[in-house]
mmCIF file of C-alpha atoms in Angstrom:
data_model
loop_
_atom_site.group_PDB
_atom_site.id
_atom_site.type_symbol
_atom_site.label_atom_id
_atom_site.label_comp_id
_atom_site.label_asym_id
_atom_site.label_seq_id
_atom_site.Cartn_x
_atom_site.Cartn_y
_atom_site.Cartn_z
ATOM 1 C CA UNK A 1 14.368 -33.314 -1.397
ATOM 2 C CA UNK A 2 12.516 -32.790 1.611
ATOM 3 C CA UNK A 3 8.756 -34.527 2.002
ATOM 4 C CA UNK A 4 6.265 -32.262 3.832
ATOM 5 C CA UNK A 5 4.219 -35.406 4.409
ATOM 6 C CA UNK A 6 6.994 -35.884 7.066
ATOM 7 C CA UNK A 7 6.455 -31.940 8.775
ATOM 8 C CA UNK A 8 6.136 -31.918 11.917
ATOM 9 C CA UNK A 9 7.527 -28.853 13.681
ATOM 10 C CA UNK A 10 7.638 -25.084 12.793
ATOM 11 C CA UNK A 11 9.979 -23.611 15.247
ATOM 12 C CA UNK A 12 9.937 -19.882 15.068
ATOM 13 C CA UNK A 13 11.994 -16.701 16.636
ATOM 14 C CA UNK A 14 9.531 -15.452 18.968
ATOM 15 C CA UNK A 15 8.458 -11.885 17.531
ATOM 16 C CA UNK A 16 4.730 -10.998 16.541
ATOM 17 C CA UNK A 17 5.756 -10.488 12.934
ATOM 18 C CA UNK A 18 7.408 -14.197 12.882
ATOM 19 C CA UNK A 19 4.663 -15.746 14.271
ATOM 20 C CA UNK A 20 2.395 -14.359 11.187
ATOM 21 C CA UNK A 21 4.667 -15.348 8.995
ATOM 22 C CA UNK A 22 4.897 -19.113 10.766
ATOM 23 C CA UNK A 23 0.735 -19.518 11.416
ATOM 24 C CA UNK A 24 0.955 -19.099 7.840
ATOM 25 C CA UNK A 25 3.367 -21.865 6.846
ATOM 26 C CA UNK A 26 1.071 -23.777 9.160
ATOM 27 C CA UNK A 27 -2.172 -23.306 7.135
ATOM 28 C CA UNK A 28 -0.810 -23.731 3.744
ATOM 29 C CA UNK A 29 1.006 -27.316 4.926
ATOM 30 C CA UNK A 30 -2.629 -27.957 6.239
ATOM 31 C CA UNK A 31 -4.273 -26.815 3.022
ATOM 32 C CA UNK A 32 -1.499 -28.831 0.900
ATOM 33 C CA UNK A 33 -0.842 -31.902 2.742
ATOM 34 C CA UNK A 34 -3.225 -32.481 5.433
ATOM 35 C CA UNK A 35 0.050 -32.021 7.927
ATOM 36 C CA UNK A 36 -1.049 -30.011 11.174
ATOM 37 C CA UNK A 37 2.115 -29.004 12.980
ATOM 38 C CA UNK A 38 2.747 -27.762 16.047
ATOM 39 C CA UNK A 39 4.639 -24.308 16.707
ATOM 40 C CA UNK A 40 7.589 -24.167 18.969
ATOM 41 C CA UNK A 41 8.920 -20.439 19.497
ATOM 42 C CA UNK A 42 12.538 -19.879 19.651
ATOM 43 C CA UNK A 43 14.267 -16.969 21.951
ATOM 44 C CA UNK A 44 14.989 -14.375 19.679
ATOM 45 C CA UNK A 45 18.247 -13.929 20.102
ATOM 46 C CA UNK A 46 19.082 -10.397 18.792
ATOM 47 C CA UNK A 47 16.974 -8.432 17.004
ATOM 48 C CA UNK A 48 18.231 -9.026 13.767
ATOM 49 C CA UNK A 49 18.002 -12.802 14.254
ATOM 50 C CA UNK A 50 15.057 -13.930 12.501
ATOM 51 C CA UNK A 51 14.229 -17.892 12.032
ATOM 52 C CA UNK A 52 11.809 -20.154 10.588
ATOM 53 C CA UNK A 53 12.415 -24.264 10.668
ATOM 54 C CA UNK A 54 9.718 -26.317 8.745
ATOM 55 C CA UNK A 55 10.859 -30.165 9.450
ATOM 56 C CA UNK A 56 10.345 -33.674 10.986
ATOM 57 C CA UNK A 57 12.433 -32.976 13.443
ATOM 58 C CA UNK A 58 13.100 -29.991 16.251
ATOM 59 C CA UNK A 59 17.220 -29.903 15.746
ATOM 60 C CA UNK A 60 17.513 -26.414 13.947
ATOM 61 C CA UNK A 61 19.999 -27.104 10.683
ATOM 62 C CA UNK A 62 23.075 -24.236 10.154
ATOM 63 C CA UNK A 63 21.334 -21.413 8.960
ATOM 64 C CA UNK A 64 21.706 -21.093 4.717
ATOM 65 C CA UNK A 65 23.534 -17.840 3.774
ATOM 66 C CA UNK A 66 21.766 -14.345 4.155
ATOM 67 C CA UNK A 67 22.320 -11.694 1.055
ATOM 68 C CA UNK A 68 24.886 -9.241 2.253
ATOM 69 C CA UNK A 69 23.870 -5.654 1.551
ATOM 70 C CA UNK A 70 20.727 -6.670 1.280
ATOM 71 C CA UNK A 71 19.303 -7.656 4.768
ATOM 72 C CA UNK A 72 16.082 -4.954 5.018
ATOM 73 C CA UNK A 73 13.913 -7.327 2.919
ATOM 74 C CA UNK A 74 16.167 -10.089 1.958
ATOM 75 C CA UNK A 75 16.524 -13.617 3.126
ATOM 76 C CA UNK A 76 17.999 -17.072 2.800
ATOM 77 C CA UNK A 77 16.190 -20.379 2.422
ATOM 78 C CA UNK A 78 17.931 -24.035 2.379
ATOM 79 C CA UNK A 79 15.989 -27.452 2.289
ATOM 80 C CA UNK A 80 17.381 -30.810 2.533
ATOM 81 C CA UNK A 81 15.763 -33.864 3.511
ATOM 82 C CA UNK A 82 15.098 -32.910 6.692
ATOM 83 C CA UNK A 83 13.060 -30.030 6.499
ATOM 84 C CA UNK A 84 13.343 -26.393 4.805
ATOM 85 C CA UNK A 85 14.815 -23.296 6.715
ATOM 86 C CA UNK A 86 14.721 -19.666 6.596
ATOM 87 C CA UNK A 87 17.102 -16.641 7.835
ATOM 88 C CA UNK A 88 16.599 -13.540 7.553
ATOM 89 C CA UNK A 89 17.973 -10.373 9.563
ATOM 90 C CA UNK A 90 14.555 -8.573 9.324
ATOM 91 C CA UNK A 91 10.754 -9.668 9.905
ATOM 92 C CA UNK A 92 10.041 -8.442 5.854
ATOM 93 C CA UNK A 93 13.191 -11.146 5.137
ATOM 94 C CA UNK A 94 11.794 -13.909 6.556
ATOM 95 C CA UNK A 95 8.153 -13.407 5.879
ATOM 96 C CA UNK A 96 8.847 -13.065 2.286
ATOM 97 C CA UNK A 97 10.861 -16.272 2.787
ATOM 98 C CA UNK A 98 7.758 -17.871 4.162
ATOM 99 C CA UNK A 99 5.930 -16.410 1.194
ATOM 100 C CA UNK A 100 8.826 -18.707 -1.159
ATOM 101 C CA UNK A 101 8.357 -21.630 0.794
ATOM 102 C CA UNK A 102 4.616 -21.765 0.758
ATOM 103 C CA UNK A 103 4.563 -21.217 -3.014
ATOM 104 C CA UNK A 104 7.233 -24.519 -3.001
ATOM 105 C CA UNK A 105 4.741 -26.524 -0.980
ATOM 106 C CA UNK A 106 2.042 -25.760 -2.915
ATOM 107 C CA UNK A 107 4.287 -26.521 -5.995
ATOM 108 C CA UNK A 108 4.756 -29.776 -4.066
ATOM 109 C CA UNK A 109 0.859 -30.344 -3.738
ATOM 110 C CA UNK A 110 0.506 -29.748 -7.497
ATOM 111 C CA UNK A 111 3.061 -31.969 -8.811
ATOM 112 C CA UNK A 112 2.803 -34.556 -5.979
ATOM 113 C CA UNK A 113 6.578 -34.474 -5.617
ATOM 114 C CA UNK A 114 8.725 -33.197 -2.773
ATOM 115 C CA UNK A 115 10.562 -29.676 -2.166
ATOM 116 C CA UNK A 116 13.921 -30.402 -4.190
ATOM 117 C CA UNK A 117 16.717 -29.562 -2.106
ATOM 118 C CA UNK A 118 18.236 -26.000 -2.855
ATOM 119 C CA UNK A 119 19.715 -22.992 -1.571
ATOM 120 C CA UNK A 120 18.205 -19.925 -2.134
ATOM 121 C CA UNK A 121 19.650 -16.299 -1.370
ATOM 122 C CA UNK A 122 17.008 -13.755 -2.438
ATOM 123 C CA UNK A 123 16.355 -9.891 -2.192
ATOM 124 C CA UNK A 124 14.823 -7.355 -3.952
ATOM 125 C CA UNK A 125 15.862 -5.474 -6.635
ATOM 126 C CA UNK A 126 13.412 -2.117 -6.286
ATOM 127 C CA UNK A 127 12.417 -1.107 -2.632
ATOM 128 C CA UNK A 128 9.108 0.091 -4.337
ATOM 129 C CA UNK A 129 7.022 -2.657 -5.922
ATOM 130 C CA UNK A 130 3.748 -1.586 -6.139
ATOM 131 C CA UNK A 131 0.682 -2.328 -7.943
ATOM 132 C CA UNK A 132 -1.699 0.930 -8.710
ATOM 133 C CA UNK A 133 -5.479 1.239 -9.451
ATOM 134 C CA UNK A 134 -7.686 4.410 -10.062
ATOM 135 C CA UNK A 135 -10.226 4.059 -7.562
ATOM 136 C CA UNK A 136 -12.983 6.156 -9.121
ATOM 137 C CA UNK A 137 -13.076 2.802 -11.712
ATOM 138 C CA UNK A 138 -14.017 0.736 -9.431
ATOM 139 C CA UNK A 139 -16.722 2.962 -7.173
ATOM 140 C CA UNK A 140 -19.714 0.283 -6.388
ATOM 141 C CA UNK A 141 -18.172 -2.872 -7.103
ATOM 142 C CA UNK A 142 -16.421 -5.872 -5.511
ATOM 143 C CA UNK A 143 -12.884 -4.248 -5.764
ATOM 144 C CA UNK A 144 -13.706 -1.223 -3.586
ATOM 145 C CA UNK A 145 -14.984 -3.618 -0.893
ATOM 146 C CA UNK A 146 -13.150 -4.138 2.931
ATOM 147 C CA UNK A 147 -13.088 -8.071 1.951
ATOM 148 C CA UNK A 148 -11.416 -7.514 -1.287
ATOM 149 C CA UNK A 149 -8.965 -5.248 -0.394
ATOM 150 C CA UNK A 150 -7.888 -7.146 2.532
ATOM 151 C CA UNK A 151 -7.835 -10.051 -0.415
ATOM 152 C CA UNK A 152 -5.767 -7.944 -2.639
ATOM 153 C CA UNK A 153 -3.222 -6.783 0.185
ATOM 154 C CA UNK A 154 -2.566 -10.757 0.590
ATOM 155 C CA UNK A 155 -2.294 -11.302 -2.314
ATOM 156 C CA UNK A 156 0.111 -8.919 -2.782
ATOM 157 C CA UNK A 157 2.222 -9.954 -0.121
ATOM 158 C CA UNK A 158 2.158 -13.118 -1.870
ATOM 159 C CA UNK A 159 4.539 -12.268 -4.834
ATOM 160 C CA UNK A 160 6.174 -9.325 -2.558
ATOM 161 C CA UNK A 161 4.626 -6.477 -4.150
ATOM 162 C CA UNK A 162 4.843 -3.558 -1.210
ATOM 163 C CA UNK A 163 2.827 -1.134 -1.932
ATOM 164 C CA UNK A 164 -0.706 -0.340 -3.248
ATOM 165 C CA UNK A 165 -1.220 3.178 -4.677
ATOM 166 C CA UNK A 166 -4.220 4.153 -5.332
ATOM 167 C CA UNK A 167 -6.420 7.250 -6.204
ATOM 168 C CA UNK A 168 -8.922 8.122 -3.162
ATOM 169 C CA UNK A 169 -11.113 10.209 -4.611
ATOM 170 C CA UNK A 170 -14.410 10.477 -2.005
ATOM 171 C CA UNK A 171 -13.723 6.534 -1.116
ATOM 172 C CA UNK A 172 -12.316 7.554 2.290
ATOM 173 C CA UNK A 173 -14.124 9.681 4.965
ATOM 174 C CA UNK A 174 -12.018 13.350 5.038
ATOM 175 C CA UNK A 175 -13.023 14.332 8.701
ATOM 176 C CA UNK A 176 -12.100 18.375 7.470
ATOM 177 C CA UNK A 177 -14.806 17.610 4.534
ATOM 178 C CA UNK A 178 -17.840 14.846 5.474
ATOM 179 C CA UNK A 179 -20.371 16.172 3.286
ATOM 180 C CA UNK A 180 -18.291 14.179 0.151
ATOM 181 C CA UNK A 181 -19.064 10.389 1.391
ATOM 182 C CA UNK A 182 -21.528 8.628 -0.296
ATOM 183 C CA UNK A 183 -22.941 4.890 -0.570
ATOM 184 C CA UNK A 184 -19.276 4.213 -2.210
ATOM 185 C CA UNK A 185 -17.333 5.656 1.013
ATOM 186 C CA UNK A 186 -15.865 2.897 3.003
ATOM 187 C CA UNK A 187 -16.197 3.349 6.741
ATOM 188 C CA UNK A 188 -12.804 5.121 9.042
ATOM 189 C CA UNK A 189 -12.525 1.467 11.028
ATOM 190 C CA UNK A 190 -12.709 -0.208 7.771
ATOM 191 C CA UNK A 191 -9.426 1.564 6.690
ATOM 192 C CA UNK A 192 -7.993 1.294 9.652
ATOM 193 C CA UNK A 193 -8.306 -2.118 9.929
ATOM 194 C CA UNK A 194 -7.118 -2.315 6.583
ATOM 195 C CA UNK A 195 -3.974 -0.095 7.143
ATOM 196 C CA UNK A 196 -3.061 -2.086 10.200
ATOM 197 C CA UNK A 197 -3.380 -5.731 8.127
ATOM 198 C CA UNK A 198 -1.536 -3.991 5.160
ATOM 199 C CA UNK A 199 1.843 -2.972 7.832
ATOM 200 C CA UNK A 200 1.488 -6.735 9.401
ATOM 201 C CA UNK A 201 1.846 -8.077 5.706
ATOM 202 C CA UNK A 202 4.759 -5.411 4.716
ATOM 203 C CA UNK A 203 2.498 -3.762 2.158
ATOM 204 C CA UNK A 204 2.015 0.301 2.413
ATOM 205 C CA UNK A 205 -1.123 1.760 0.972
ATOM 206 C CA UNK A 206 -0.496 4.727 -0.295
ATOM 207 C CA UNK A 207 -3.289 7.605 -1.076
ATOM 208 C CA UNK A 208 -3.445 9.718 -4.228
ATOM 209 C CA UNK A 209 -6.020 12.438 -4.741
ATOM 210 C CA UNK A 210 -6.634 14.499 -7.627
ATOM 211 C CA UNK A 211 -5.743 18.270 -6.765
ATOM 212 C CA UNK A 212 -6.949 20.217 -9.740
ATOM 213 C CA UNK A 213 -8.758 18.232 -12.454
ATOM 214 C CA UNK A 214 -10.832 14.974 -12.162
ATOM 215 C CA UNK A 215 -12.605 16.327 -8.985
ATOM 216 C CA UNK A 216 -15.520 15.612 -9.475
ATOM 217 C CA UNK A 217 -16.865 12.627 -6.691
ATOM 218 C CA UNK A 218 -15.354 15.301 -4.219
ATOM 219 C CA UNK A 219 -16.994 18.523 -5.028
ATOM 220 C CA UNK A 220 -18.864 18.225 -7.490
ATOM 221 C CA UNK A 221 -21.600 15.930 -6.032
ATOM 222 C CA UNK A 222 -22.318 18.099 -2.992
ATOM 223 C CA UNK A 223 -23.611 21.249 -2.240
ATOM 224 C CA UNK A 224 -21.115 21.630 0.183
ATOM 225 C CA UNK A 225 -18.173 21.675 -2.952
ATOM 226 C CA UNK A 226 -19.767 25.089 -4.749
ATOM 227 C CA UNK A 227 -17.345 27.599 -3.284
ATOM 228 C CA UNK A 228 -13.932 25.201 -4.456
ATOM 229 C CA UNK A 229 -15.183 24.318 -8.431
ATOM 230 C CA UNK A 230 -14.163 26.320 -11.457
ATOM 231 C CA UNK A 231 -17.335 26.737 -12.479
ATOM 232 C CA UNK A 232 -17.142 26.645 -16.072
ATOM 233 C CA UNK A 233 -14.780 23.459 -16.200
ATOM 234 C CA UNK A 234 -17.131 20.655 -14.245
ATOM 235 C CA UNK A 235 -14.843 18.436 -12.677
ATOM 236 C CA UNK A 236 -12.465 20.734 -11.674
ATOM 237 C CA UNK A 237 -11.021 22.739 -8.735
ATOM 238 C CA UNK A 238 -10.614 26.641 -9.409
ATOM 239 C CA UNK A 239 -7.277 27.393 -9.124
ATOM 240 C CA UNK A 240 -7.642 30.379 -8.958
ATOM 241 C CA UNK A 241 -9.145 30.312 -5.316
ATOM 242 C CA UNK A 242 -6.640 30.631 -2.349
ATOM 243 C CA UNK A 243 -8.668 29.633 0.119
ATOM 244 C CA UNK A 244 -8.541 26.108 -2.214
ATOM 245 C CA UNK A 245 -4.804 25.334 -0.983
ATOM 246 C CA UNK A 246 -5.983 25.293 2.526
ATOM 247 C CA UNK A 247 -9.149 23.258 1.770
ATOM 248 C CA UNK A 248 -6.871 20.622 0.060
ATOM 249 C CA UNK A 249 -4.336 20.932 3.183
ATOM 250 C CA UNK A 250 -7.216 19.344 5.077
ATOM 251 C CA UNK A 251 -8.102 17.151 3.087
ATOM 252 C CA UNK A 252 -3.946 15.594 2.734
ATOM 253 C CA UNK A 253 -3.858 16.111 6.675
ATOM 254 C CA UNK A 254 -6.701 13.512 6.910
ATOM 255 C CA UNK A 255 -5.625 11.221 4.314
ATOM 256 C CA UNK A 256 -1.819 11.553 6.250
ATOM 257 C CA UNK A 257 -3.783 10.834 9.416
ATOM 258 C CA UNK A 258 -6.052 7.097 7.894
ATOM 259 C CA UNK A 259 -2.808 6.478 6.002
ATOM 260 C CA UNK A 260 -0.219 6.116 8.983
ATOM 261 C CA UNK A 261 2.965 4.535 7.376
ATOM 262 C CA UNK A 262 2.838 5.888 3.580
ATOM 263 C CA UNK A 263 6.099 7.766 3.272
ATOM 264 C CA UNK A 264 4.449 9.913 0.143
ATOM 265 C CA UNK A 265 1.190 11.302 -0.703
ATOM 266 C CA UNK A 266 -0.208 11.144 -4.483
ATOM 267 C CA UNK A 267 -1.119 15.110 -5.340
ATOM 268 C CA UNK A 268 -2.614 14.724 -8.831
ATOM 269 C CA UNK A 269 -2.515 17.507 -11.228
ATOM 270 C CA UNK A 270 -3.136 15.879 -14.746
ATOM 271 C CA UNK A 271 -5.351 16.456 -17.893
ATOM 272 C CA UNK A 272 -5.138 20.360 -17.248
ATOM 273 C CA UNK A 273 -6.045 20.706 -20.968
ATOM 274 C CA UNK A 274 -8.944 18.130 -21.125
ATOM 275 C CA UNK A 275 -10.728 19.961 -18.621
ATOM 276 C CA UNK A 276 -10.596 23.971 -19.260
ATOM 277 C CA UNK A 277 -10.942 24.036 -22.935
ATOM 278 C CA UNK A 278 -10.427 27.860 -23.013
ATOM 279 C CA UNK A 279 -13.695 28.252 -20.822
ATOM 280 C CA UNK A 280 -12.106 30.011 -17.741
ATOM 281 C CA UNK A 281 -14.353 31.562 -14.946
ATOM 282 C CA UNK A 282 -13.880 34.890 -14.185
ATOM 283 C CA UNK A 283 -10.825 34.540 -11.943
ATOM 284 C CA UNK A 284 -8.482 32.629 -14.258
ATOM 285 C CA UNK A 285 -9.658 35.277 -17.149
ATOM 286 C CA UNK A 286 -8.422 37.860 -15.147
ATOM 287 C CA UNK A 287 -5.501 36.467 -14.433
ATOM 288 C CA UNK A 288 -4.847 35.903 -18.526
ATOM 289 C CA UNK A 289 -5.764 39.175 -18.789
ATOM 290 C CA UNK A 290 -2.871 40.108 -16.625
ATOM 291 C CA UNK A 291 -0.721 38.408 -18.232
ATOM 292 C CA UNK A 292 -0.444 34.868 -16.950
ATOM 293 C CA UNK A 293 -0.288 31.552 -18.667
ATOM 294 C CA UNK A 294 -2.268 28.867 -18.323
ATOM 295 C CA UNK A 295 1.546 27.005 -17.603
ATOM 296 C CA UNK A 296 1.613 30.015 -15.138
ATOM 297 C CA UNK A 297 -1.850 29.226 -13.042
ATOM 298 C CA UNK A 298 -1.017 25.120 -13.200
ATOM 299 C CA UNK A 299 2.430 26.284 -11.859
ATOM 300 C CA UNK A 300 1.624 27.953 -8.933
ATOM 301 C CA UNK A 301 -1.691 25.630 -8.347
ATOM 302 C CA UNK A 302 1.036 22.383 -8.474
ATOM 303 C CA UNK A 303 3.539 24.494 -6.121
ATOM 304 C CA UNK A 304 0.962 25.341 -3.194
ATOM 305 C CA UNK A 305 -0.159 21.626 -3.344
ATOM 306 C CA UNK A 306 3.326 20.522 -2.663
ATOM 307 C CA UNK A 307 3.302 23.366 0.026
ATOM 308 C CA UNK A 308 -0.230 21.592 1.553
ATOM 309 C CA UNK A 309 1.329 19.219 1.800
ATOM 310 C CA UNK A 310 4.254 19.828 3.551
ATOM 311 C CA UNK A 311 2.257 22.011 5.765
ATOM 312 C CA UNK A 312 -0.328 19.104 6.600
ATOM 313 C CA UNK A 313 2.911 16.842 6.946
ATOM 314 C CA UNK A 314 4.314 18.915 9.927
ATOM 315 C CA UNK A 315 0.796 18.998 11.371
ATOM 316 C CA UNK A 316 0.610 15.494 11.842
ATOM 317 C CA UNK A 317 4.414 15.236 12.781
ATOM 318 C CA UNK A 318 6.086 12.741 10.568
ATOM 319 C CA UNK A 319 7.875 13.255 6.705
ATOM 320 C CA UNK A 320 5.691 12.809 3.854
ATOM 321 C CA UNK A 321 6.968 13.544 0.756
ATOM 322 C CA UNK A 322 4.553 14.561 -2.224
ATOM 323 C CA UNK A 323 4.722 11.907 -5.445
ATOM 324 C CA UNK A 324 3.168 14.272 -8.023
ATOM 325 C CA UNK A 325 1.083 12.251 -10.765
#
């Protein structure tokens, strides 16, 4: 087993994502054993050579086996007496290899015992792990704050959950719609901040927002929303309006724009039946009238929000895929 008491060097390849991942081996030996080492940064040899060396000496060990097949997130960690090391051929490898060995020092804290010796080849078995939260459920409190987000995104990162989906209702400024942000709204530099800590931790936010029913916080509470709302069915956008498809392209073009590195966009089109209740405006009973369904009128609604989005995708110039809910 190796005894962090004995820690004295974290040598690290010299990259801004290793350094992250070393600073925080650093605190938590701190935190767990009163140890303050000192960082020594190794010339990164290629750029998938990633390595982190916790020990009480500076002689790097043979690197412990790396998980073939495996290398965008996966890693190898060995510890012996001397010290504990990690490889990895990506930063996401070895950070979430730092992530293992902080748990095992604070395991070592706990149980005032050393890290046993071991060998540990680990990867993931889904390339989505996500945790998601309706944010209209949290509006006003603690959870929907910048300090408890950037919280949650670390602790995420933690137990190597990437991604955190979650339904934006009015909680992030649309630039194409303003007059929606209330006391609830959390500021543009808050997200971006946010976003930015989120990448450097290898967690994704990704944005949903409610396209047809469960509309309410965006146009429902301003003046502003009157020409987009079915008016009989509070709560919910007319679909029946085409000038609604381009108001919602906006409104995915900002939240593309805030939310940089999310491969997909939530488009939520759910509880159609909860919300009409046979009370149509005058548009959708014309269109029944006609003929239509109300399977007909969700139909097309769903397929020019998948259209939005592809169209607000191409404005900002990068692939987003629409994840319907």
């Amino acid at each position: 087993e190796f005894a962090p008491s004995t820690a004295r060097f974290i040598e690290v390849s010299d990259n801004d994502a290793d350094r992250l991942a070393a600073r925080l081996v650093q605190e938590t030996v701190r935190e767990t054993h009163g140890i303050d080492c000192d960082i020594v940064l190794l010339p990164q040899k290629s750029t998938n050579w990633h390595r982190l060396w916790l020990g009480s000496t500076a002689d790097l060990p043979d690197a412990p086996p790396t998980p073939q097949g495996n290398e965008t997130e996966g890693y190898g960690l060995g510890v012996d007496s001397a010290g504990a090391l990690i490889a990895a051929e990506s930063d996401a490898g070895l950070f979430y290899g730092a992530e293992t060995l902080i748990q095992l020092l604070e395991q070592s804290q706990r149980e005032k015992t050393g890290v046993p010796g071991m060998v540990v080849t680990d990867w993931p078995m889904f390339g989505w792990r996500a945790r998601y939260f309706d944010g209209s459920q949290y509006a006003g409190s603690i959870v929907l704050t910048r300090a408890n987000l950037e919280r949650e995104i670390k602790l995420l990162a933690r137990y190597k959950l990437n991604w955190l989906c979650f339904d934006a209702y009015h909680l992030v400024p649309f630039k194409s719609f303003p007059a929606c942000a209330d006391a609830n709204t959390l500021s543009l530099a808050d997200w971006e901040y946010l976003v930015e800590l989120a990448h450097r931790y290898h967690v994704t936010l990704v944005p949903s927002l409610q396209s047809f029913a469960q509309m309410y916080e965006v146009i429902w509470k301003c003046d502003e929303g009157k020409p987009y709302r079915e008016a009989t069915a509070p709560g919910l956008l007319c679909p029946s309006r085409p000038e609604n498809i381009k108001f919602l392209q906006g409104l995915y073009r900002d939240l593309i724009s805030v939310f940089k590195y999310s491969p997909v966009l939530g488009i939520g089109c759910s509880e159609t039946g909860m919300q009409w209740q046979k009370k149509y405006c005058p548009r959708c009973s014309e269109r029944i009238a006609h003929g239509e369904t109300e399977q007909d009128i969700y139909y097309k609604h769903v397929r020019g929000c998948v259209q939005a989005v592809d169209a607000a995708a191409k404005e900002a110039g990068r692939p987003v895929r629409p994840m319907m809910w």
